[in-house]
Amino acid sequence: MEAGPEETQPETAPPTLQVQRNPGGLFYECINCGSKLTADQLAMTPEIKCPYCGYRILRKVRPPIVKHVKAR
């Protein structure tokens, strides 16, 4: 009997942690402690406040992309 080529599975790289990005891009930052939250994390709480320090003032973090609009 003739032995066929051994079937070897290609080595795969170990799984790496992928940073999950919020598809809506809505991030909030606590004014008091500076922790960053997603809109999904805020939706889990019954009221709008920081889950870490309890402070109730959050600001929406703007994306670093600058939009240019042509004037007519």
Short mmCIF file of N, CA and C in Angstrom, two decimals:
data_model
loop_
_atom_site.label_atom_id
_atom_site.label_comp_id
_atom_site.label_asym_id
_atom_site.label_seq_id
_atom_site.Cartn_x
_atom_site.Cartn_y
_atom_site.Cartn_z
N MET A 1 0.83 -1.18 0.00
CA MET A 1 0.00 0.00 0.00
C MET A 1 0.88 1.24 0.00
N GLU A 2 0.46 2.13 -0.80
CA GLU A 2 1.24 3.36 -0.93
C GLU A 2 0.69 4.40 0.04
N ALA A 3 1.56 4.99 0.79
CA ALA A 3 1.13 6.01 1.76
C ALA A 3 1.03 7.34 1.04
N GLY A 4 -0.11 7.99 1.18
CA GLY A 4 -0.31 9.28 0.55
C GLY A 4 0.36 10.38 1.36
N PRO A 5 0.38 11.56 0.80
CA PRO A 5 1.00 12.67 1.55
C PRO A 5 0.20 12.92 2.83
N GLU A 6 0.95 13.15 3.85
CA GLU A 6 0.29 13.39 5.14
C GLU A 6 -0.45 14.72 5.10
N GLU A 7 -1.64 14.67 5.62
CA GLU A 7 -2.44 15.90 5.66
C GLU A 7 -2.08 16.67 6.93
N THR A 8 -1.49 17.79 6.72
CA THR A 8 -1.14 18.62 7.85
C THR A 8 -2.00 19.87 7.80
N GLN A 9 -2.41 20.27 8.94
CA GLN A 9 -3.20 21.48 9.00
C GLN A 9 -2.26 22.67 9.09
N PRO A 10 -2.55 23.72 8.33
CA PRO A 10 -1.67 24.89 8.42
C PRO A 10 -1.73 25.49 9.80
N GLU A 11 -0.57 25.94 10.23
CA GLU A 11 -0.51 26.54 11.56
C GLU A 11 -1.21 27.89 11.53
N THR A 12 -2.07 28.07 12.48
CA THR A 12 -2.77 29.34 12.56
C THR A 12 -2.18 30.16 13.69
N ALA A 13 -2.21 31.43 13.49
CA ALA A 13 -1.70 32.33 14.53
C ALA A 13 -2.63 32.28 15.73
N PRO A 14 -2.10 32.44 16.92
CA PRO A 14 -2.97 32.44 18.10
C PRO A 14 -3.95 33.60 18.02
N PRO A 15 -5.15 33.38 18.51
CA PRO A 15 -6.14 34.46 18.43
C PRO A 15 -5.69 35.68 19.22
N THR A 16 -5.83 36.81 18.61
CA THR A 16 -5.44 38.04 19.28
C THR A 16 -6.68 38.78 19.71
N LEU A 17 -6.53 39.61 20.67
CA LEU A 17 -7.66 40.41 21.12
C LEU A 17 -7.95 41.49 20.09
N GLN A 18 -9.16 41.53 19.64
CA GLN A 18 -9.54 42.55 18.70
C GLN A 18 -10.29 43.64 19.45
N VAL A 19 -9.95 44.86 19.14
CA VAL A 19 -10.63 45.97 19.79
C VAL A 19 -11.99 46.11 19.15
N GLN A 20 -13.02 46.01 19.97
CA GLN A 20 -14.37 46.15 19.45
C GLN A 20 -14.69 47.63 19.36
N ARG A 21 -15.11 48.03 18.19
CA ARG A 21 -15.45 49.42 17.99
C ARG A 21 -16.95 49.57 17.97
N ASN A 22 -17.38 50.65 18.50
CA ASN A 22 -18.80 50.94 18.52
C ASN A 22 -19.21 51.37 17.12
N PRO A 23 -20.15 50.66 16.48
CA PRO A 23 -20.49 51.00 15.11
C PRO A 23 -21.06 52.40 14.97
N GLY A 24 -21.78 52.88 15.96
CA GLY A 24 -22.33 54.22 15.89
C GLY A 24 -21.29 55.28 16.16
N GLY A 25 -20.22 54.90 16.85
CA GLY A 25 -19.16 55.83 17.15
C GLY A 25 -19.49 56.77 18.30
N LEU A 26 -20.50 56.45 19.08
CA LEU A 26 -20.86 57.32 20.20
C LEU A 26 -20.11 56.90 21.45
N PHE A 27 -19.22 57.77 21.88
CA PHE A 27 -18.49 57.54 23.11
C PHE A 27 -18.73 58.73 24.02
N TYR A 28 -18.82 58.45 25.30
CA TYR A 28 -19.04 59.48 26.30
C TYR A 28 -17.90 59.42 27.30
N GLU A 29 -17.57 60.57 27.87
CA GLU A 29 -16.49 60.65 28.85
C GLU A 29 -17.03 61.31 30.11
N CYS A 30 -16.72 60.73 31.25
CA CYS A 30 -17.13 61.30 32.52
C CYS A 30 -16.26 62.52 32.81
N ILE A 31 -16.89 63.61 33.21
CA ILE A 31 -16.16 64.84 33.51
C ILE A 31 -15.34 64.68 34.79
N ASN A 32 -15.84 63.90 35.73
CA ASN A 32 -15.20 63.77 37.04
C ASN A 32 -13.98 62.84 37.00
N CYS A 33 -14.18 61.58 36.57
CA CYS A 33 -13.09 60.61 36.64
C CYS A 33 -12.40 60.36 35.31
N GLY A 34 -13.00 60.79 34.19
CA GLY A 34 -12.37 60.66 32.88
C GLY A 34 -12.54 59.30 32.23
N SER A 35 -13.39 58.43 32.79
CA SER A 35 -13.58 57.12 32.16
C SER A 35 -14.42 57.27 30.90
N LYS A 36 -14.12 56.43 29.90
CA LYS A 36 -14.81 56.50 28.63
C LYS A 36 -15.83 55.37 28.57
N LEU A 37 -17.04 55.72 28.12
CA LEU A 37 -18.15 54.78 28.05
C LEU A 37 -18.73 54.76 26.65
N THR A 38 -19.31 53.66 26.27
CA THR A 38 -20.02 53.58 25.00
C THR A 38 -21.50 53.84 25.25
N ALA A 39 -22.23 54.09 24.19
CA ALA A 39 -23.66 54.32 24.31
C ALA A 39 -24.37 53.06 24.82
N ASP A 40 -23.84 51.89 24.48
CA ASP A 40 -24.43 50.64 24.95
C ASP A 40 -24.27 50.48 26.46
N GLN A 41 -23.14 50.90 26.98
CA GLN A 41 -22.93 50.82 28.43
C GLN A 41 -23.88 51.75 29.16
N LEU A 42 -24.12 52.92 28.60
CA LEU A 42 -25.05 53.85 29.24
C LEU A 42 -26.48 53.35 29.16
N ALA A 43 -26.81 52.63 28.09
CA ALA A 43 -28.17 52.12 27.94
C ALA A 43 -28.49 51.04 28.97
N MET A 44 -27.48 50.40 29.51
CA MET A 44 -27.71 49.35 30.50
C MET A 44 -28.13 49.89 31.86
N THR A 45 -27.76 51.10 32.15
CA THR A 45 -28.10 51.69 33.45
C THR A 45 -29.45 52.38 33.37
N PRO A 46 -30.21 52.39 34.44
CA PRO A 46 -31.53 53.03 34.41
C PRO A 46 -31.47 54.55 34.34
N GLU A 47 -30.36 55.14 34.75
CA GLU A 47 -30.23 56.59 34.67
C GLU A 47 -28.87 56.95 34.07
N ILE A 48 -28.76 58.17 33.58
CA ILE A 48 -27.53 58.60 32.95
C ILE A 48 -26.55 59.05 34.02
N LYS A 49 -25.57 58.19 34.29
CA LYS A 49 -24.50 58.53 35.23
C LYS A 49 -23.33 57.60 35.00
N CYS A 50 -22.18 58.00 35.47
CA CYS A 50 -20.97 57.20 35.33
C CYS A 50 -21.09 55.96 36.23
N PRO A 51 -20.88 54.76 35.68
CA PRO A 51 -20.98 53.56 36.52
C PRO A 51 -19.82 53.40 37.49
N TYR A 52 -18.74 54.16 37.30
CA TYR A 52 -17.57 54.03 38.16
C TYR A 52 -17.61 54.98 39.35
N CYS A 53 -17.95 56.26 39.10
CA CYS A 53 -17.92 57.21 40.21
C CYS A 53 -19.31 57.76 40.56
N GLY A 54 -20.30 57.55 39.70
CA GLY A 54 -21.66 58.01 39.99
C GLY A 54 -21.93 59.44 39.58
N TYR A 55 -20.96 60.10 38.98
CA TYR A 55 -21.13 61.49 38.55
C TYR A 55 -22.13 61.54 37.40
N ARG A 56 -22.96 62.58 37.35
CA ARG A 56 -24.05 62.61 36.38
C ARG A 56 -23.80 63.51 35.18
N ILE A 57 -22.60 64.05 35.05
CA ILE A 57 -22.31 64.91 33.90
C ILE A 57 -21.32 64.18 32.99
N LEU A 58 -21.77 63.89 31.78
CA LEU A 58 -20.96 63.21 30.78
C LEU A 58 -20.89 64.09 29.55
N ARG A 59 -19.79 64.00 28.83
CA ARG A 59 -19.69 64.75 27.58
C ARG A 59 -19.47 63.77 26.45
N LYS A 60 -20.01 64.13 25.27
CA LYS A 60 -19.85 63.28 24.10
C LYS A 60 -18.48 63.54 23.49
N VAL A 61 -17.72 62.48 23.27
CA VAL A 61 -16.39 62.60 22.69
C VAL A 61 -16.55 62.72 21.18
N ARG A 62 -15.95 63.74 20.62
CA ARG A 62 -16.02 63.94 19.17
C ARG A 62 -14.95 63.12 18.47
N PRO A 63 -15.25 62.63 17.28
CA PRO A 63 -14.23 61.87 16.54
C PRO A 63 -13.11 62.80 16.07
N PRO A 64 -11.92 62.27 15.87
CA PRO A 64 -10.79 63.12 15.46
C PRO A 64 -10.85 63.56 14.00
N ILE A 65 -11.87 63.13 13.26
CA ILE A 65 -11.98 63.48 11.85
C ILE A 65 -12.54 64.89 11.72
N VAL A 66 -11.87 65.70 10.92
CA VAL A 66 -12.32 67.07 10.69
C VAL A 66 -13.08 67.09 9.38
N LYS A 67 -14.28 67.64 9.41
CA LYS A 67 -15.09 67.71 8.20
C LYS A 67 -14.92 69.08 7.57
N HIS A 68 -14.64 69.08 6.27
CA HIS A 68 -14.50 70.34 5.52
C HIS A 68 -15.72 70.50 4.62
N VAL A 69 -16.29 71.68 4.66
CA VAL A 69 -17.46 71.97 3.84
C VAL A 69 -17.11 73.14 2.93
N LYS A 70 -17.39 72.99 1.64
CA LYS A 70 -17.10 74.06 0.69
C LYS A 70 -18.18 75.13 0.80
N ALA A 71 -17.77 76.37 0.84
CA ALA A 71 -18.71 77.48 0.84
C ALA A 71 -19.01 77.87 -0.61
N ARG A 72 -20.23 78.24 -0.86
CA ARG A 72 -20.59 78.64 -2.21
C ARG A 72 -20.62 80.13 -2.34
#
